[in-house]
PDB file of C-alpha atoms in Angstrom:
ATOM      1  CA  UNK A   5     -35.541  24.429  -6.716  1.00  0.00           C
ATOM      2  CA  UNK A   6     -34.956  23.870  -2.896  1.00  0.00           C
ATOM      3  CA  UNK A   7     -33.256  21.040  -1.116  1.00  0.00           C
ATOM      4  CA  UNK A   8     -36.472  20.125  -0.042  1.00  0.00           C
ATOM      5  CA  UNK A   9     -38.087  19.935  -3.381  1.00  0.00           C
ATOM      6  CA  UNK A  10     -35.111  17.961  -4.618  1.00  0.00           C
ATOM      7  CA  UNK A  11     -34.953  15.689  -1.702  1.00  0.00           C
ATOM      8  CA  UNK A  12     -31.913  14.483  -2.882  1.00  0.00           C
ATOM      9  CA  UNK A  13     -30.696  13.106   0.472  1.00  0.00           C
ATOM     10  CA  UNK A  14     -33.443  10.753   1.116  1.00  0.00           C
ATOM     11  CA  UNK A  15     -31.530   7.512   0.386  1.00  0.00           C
ATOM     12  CA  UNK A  16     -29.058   8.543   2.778  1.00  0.00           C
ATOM     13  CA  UNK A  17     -32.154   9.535   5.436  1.00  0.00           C
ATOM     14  CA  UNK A  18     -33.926   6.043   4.707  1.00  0.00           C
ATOM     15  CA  UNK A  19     -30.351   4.414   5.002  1.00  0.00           C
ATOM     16  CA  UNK A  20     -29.609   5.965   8.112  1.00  0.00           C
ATOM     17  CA  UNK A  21     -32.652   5.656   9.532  1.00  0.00           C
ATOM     18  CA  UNK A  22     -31.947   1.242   9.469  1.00  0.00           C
ATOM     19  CA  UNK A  23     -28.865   2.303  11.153  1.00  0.00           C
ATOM     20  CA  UNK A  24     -26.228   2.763   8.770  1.00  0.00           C
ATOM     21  CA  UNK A  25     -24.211   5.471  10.149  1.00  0.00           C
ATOM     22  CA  UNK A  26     -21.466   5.774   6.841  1.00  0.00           C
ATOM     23  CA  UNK A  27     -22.819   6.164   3.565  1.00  0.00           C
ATOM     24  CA  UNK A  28     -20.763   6.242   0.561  1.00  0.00           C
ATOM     25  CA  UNK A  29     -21.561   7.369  -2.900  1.00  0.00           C
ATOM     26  CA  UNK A  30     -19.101   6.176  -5.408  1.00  0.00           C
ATOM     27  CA  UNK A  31     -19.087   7.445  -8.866  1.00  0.00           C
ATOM     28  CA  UNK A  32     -16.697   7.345 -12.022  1.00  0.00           C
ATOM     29  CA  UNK A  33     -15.408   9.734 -14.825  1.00  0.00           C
ATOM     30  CA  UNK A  34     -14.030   8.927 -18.292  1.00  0.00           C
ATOM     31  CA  UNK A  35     -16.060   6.000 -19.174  1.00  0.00           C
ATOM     32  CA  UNK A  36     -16.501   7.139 -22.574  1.00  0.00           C
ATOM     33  CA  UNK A  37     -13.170   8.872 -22.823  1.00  0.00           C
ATOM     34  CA  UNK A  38     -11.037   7.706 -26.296  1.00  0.00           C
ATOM     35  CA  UNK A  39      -7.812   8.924 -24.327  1.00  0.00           C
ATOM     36  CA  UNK A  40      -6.656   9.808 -20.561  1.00  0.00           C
ATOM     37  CA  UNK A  41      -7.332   7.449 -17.200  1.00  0.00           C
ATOM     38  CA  UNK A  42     -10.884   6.284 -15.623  1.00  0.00           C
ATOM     39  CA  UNK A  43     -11.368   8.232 -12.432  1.00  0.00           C
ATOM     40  CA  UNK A  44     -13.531   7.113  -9.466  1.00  0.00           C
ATOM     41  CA  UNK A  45     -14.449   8.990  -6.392  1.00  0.00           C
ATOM     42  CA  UNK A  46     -15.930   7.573  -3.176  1.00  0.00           C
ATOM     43  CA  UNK A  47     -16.982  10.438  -0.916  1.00  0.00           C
ATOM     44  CA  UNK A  48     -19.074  10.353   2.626  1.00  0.00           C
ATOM     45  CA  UNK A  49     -21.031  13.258   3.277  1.00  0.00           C
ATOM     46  CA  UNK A  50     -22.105  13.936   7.190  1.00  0.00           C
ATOM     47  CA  UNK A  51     -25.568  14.268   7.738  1.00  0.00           C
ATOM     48  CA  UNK A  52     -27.587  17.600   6.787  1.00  0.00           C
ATOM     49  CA  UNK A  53     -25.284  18.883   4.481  1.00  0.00           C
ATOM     50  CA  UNK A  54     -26.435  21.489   2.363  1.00  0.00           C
ATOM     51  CA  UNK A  55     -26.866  20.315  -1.414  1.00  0.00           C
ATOM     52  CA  UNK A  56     -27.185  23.249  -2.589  1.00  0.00           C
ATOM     53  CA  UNK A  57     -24.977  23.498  -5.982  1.00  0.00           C
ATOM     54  CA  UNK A  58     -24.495  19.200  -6.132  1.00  0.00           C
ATOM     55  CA  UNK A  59     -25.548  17.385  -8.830  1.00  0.00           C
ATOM     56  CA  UNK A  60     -24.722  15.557 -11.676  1.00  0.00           C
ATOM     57  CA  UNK A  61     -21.614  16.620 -12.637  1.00  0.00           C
ATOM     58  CA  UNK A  62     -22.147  16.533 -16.267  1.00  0.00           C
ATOM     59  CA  UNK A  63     -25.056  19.239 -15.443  1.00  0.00           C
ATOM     60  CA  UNK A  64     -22.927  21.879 -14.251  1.00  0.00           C
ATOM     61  CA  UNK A  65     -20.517  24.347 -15.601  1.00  0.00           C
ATOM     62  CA  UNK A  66     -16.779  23.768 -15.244  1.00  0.00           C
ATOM     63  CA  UNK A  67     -17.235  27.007 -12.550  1.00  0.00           C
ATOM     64  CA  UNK A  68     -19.744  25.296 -10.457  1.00  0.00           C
ATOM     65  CA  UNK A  69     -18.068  22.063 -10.149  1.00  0.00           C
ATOM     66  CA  UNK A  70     -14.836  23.573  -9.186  1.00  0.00           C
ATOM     67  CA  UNK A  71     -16.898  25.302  -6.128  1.00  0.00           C
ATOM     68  CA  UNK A  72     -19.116  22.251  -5.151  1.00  0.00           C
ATOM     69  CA  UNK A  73     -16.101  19.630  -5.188  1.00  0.00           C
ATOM     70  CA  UNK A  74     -14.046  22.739  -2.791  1.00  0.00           C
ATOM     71  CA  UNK A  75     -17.257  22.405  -0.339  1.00  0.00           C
ATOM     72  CA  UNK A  76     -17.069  18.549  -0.410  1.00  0.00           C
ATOM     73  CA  UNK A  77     -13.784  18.034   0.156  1.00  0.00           C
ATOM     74  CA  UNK A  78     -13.668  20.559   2.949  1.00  0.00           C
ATOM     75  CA  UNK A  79     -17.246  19.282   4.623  1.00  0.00           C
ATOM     76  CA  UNK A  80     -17.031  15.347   3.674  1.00  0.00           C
ATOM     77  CA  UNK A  81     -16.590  12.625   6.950  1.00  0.00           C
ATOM     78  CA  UNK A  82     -14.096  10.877   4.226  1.00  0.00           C
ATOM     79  CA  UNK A  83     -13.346  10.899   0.419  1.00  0.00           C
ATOM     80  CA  UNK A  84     -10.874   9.037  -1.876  1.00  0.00           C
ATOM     81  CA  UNK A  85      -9.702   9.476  -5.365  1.00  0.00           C
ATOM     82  CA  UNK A  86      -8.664   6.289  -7.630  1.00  0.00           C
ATOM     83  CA  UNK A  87      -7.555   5.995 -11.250  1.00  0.00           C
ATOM     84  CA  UNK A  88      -6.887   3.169 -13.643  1.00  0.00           C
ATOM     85  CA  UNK A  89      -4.640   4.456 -16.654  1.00  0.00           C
ATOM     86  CA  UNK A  90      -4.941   3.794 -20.506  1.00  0.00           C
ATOM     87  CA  UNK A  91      -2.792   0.709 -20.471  1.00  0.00           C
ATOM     88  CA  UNK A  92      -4.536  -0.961 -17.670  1.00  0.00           C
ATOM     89  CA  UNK A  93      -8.173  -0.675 -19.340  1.00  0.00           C
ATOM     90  CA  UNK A  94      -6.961  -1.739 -22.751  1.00  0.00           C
ATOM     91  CA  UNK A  95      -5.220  -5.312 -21.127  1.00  0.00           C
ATOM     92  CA  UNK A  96      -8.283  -5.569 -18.630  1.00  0.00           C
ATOM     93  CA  UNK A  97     -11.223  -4.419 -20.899  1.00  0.00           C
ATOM     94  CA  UNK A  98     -13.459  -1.195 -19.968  1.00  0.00           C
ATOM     95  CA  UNK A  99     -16.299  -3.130 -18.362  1.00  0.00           C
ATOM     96  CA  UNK A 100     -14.154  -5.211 -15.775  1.00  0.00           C
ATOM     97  CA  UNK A 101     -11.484  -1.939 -15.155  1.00  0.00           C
ATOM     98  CA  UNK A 102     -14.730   0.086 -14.307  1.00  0.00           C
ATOM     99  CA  UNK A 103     -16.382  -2.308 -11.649  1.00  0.00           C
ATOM    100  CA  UNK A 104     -12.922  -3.173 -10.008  1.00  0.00           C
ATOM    101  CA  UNK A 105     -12.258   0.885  -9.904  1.00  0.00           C
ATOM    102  CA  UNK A 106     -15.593   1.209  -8.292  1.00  0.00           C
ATOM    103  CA  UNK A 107     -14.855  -1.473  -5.806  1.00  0.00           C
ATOM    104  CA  UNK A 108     -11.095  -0.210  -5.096  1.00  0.00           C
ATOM    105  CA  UNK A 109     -12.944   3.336  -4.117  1.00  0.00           C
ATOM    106  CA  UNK A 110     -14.888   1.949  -1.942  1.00  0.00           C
ATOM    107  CA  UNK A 111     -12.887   0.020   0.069  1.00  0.00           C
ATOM    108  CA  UNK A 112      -9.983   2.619  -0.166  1.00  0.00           C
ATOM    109  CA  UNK A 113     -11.622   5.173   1.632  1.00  0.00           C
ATOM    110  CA  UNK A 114     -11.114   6.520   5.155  1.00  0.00           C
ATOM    111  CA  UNK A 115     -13.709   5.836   7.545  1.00  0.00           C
ATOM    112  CA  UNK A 116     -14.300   2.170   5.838  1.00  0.00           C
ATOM    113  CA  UNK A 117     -18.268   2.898   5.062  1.00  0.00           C
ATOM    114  CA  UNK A 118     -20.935   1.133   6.321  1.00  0.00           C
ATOM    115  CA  UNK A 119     -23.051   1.331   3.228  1.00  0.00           C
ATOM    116  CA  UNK A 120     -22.195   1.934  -0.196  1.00  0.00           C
ATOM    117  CA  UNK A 121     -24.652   3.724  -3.092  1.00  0.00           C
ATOM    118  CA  UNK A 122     -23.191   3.784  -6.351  1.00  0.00           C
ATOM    119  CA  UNK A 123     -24.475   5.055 -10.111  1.00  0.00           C
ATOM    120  CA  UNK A 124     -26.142   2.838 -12.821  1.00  0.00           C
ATOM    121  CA  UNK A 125     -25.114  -0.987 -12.623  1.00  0.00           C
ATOM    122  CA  UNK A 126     -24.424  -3.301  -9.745  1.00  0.00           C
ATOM    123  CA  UNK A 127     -20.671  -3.889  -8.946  1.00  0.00           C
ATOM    124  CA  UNK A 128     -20.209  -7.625  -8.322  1.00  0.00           C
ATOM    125  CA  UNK A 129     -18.160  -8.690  -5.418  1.00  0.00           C
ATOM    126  CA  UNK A 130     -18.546  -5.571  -3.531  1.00  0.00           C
ATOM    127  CA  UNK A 131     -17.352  -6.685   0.233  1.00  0.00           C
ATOM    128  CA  UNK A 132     -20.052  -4.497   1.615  1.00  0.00           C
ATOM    129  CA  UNK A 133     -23.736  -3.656   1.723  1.00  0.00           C
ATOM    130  CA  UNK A 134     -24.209  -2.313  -1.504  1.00  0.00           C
ATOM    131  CA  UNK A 135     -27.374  -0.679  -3.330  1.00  0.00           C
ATOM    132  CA  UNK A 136     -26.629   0.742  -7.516  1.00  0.00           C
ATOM    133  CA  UNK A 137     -29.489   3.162  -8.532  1.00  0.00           C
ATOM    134  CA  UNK A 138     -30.292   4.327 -12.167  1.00  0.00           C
ATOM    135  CA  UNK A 139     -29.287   7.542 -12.382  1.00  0.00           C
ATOM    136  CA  UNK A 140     -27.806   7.973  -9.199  1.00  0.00           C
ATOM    137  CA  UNK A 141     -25.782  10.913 -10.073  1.00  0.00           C
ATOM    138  CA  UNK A 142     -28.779  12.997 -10.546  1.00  0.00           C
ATOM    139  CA  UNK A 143     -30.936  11.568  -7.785  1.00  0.00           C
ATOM    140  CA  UNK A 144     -29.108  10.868  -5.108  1.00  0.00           C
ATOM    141  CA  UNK A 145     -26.721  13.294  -2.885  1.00  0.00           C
ATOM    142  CA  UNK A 146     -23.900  11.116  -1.798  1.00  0.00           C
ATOM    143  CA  UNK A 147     -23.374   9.969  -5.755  1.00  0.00           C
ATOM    144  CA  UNK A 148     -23.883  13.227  -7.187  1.00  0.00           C
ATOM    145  CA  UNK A 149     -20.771  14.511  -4.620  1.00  0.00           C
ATOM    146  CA  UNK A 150     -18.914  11.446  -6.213  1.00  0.00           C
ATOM    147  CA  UNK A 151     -19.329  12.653  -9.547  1.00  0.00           C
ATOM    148  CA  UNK A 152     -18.121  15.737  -8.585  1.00  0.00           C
ATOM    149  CA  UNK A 153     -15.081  15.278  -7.149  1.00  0.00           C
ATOM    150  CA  UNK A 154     -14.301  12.337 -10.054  1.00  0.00           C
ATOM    151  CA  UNK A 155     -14.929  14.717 -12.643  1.00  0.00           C
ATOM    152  CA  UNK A 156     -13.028  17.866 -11.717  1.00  0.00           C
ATOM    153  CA  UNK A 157      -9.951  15.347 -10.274  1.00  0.00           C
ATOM    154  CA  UNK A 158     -10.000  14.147 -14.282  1.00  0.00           C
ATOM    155  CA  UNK A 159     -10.069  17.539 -16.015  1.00  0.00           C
ATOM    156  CA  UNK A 160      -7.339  18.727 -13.884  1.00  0.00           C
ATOM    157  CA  UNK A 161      -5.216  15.659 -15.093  1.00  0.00           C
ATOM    158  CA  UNK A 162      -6.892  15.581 -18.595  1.00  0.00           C
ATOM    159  CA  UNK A 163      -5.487  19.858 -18.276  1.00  0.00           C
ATOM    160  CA  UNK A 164      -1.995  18.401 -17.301  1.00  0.00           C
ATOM    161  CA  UNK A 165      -2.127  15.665 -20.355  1.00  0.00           C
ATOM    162  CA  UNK A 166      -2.881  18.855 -22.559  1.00  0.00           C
ATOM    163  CA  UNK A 167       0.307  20.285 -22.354  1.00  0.00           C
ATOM    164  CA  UNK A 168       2.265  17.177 -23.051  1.00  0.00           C
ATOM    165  CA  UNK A 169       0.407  16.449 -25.980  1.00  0.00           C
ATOM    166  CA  UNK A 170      -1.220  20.177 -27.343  1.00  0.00           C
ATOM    167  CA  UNK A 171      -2.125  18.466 -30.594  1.00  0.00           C
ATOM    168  CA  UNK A 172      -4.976  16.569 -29.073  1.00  0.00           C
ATOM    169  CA  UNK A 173      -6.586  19.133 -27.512  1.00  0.00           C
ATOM    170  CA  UNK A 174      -7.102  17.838 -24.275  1.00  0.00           C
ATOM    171  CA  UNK A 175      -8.005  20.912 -22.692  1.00  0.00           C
ATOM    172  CA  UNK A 176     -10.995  21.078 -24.261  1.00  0.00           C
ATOM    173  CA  UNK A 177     -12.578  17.425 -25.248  1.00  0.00           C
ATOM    174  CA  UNK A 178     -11.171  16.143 -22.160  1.00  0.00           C
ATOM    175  CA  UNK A 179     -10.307  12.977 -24.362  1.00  0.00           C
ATOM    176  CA  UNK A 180     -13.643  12.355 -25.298  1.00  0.00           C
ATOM    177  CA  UNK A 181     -14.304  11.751 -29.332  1.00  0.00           C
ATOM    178  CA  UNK A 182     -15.129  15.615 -30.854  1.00  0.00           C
ATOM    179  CA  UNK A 183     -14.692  15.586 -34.586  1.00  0.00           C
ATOM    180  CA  UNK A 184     -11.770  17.750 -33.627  1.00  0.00           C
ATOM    181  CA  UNK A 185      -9.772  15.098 -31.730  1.00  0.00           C
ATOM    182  CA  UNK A 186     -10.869  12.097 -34.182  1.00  0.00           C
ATOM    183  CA  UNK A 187      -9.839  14.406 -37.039  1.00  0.00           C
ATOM    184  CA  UNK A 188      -6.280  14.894 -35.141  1.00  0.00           C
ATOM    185  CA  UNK A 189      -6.429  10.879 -34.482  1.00  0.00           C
ATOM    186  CA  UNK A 190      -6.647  10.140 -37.683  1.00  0.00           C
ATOM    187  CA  UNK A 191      -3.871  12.373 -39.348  1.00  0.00           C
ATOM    188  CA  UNK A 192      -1.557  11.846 -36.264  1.00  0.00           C
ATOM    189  CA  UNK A 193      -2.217   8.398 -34.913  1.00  0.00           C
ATOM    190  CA  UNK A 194      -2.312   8.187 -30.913  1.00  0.00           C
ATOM    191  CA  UNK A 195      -0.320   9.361 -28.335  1.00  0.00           C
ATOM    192  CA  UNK A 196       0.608   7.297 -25.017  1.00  0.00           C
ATOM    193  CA  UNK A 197      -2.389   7.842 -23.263  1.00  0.00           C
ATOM    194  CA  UNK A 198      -4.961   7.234 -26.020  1.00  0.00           C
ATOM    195  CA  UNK A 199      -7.315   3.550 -25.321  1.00  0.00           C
ATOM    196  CA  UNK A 200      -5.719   1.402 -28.041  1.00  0.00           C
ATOM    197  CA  UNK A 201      -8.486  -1.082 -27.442  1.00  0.00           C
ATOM    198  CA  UNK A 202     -11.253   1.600 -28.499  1.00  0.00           C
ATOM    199  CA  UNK A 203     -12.620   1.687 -31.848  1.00  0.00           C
ATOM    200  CA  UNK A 204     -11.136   4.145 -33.940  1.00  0.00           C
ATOM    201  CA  UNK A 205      -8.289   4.568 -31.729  1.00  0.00           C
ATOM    202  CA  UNK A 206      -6.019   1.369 -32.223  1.00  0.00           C
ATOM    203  CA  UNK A 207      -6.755   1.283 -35.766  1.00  0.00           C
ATOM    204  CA  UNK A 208      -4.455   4.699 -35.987  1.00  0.00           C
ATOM    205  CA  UNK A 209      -1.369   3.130 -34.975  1.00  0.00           C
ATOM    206  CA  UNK A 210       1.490   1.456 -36.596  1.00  0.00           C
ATOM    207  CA  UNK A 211       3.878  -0.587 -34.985  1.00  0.00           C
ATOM    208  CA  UNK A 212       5.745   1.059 -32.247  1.00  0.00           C
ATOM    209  CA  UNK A 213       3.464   4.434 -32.172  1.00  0.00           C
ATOM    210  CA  UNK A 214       1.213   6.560 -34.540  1.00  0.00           C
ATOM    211  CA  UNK A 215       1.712   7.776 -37.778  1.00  0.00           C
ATOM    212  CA  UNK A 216       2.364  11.656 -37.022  1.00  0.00           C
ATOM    213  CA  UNK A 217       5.439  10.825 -35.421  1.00  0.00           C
ATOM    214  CA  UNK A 218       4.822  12.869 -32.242  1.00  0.00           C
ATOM    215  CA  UNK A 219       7.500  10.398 -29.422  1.00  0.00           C
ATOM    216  CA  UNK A 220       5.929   9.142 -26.747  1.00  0.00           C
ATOM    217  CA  UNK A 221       6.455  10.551 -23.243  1.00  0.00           C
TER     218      UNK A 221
END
């Protein structure tokens, strides 16, 4: 399919056409994640850059993100990487860590845009012009980058978690709940970077840590 066919840019076009010069997409990775931190990503692409390879990120292999997010990084006006750990979201809730990571991205990153696109819901009290869209990962350019660079920055910490804590096989389920992992949960209780406040997870631990015994970090 061509970048013509996709016209994945044309949010971007329309918004720059009104005369926003600075349009961020903002995206996060880990929502779903039993273990390991929530990521977000706010990236601004210049205009006419070639989409070629961007998209979702949960639509390409491991290989193809690595290259896009090298090719964003390299060719984006301005990107910035945030994180909110496992301790944070279980005091603060999921819900309210995501929105005020999505927010933090925004305003963290260097040129200050002048318009900000991000995925699925709207984020309350964003401090600039602000437009969420359903699926914006897949559908729009400046999002899909986001998810990108969100996603590999988390599998390269999720890799870095793995060897602290080979038991969990971080590696490969990036923290998310495979039978594998739960089955390893269960029998071991969590580790220091597991979401207490997550069903299945919390209900693992005894007082002070887990039941396998493994010491925290």
């Amino acid at each position: 399919m061509t970048a013509g066919q996709r016209d994945l840019d044309r949010y971007e076009r329309r918004l720059r056409a009104q005369g926003f010069a600075k349009i961020a997409g903002v995206d996060e990775a880990g929502r779903g994640a039993l273990a390991g931190p929530l990521v977000a990503a706010a990236v601004i692409l210049p205009p006419r850059f070639e989409d070629e390879g961007i998209a979702d990120s949960k639509q390409l292999t491991r290989n193809q993100r690595e290259a896009a997010y090298e090719r964003i990084v390299v060719g984006a006006i301005g990107f910035v990487v945030v994180k909110v750990g496992p301790s944070a979201i279980d005091r603060r809730g999921l819900h309210r860590s995501n929105l005020a990571l999505l927010r933090r991205a925004a305003m963290a990153l260097r040129p200050q845009p002048d318009y900000v696109l991000t995925d699925g819901f709207p984020v309350p009290r964003m401090p600039l012009p602000s437009l969420s869209i359903k699926k914006g990962d897949a559908v729009t350019l400046s999002v899909a980058a986001a998810s990108i660079v969100a996603k590999v920055t988390r599998d390269r910490i999720m890799d870095r978690l793995h060897r602290r804590f080979p038991e969990f096989g971080f590696e490969n389920n990036r923290g998310y709940g495979t039978p594998e992992h739960l089955e390893v949960l269960d029998r071991c209780g969590p580790c220091p970077v597991h979401r207490l406040s997550f069903a299945g997870v919390g209900q693992s631990a005894l007082p002070g840590f887990g039941r396998g015994g493994i010491p925290p970090a």
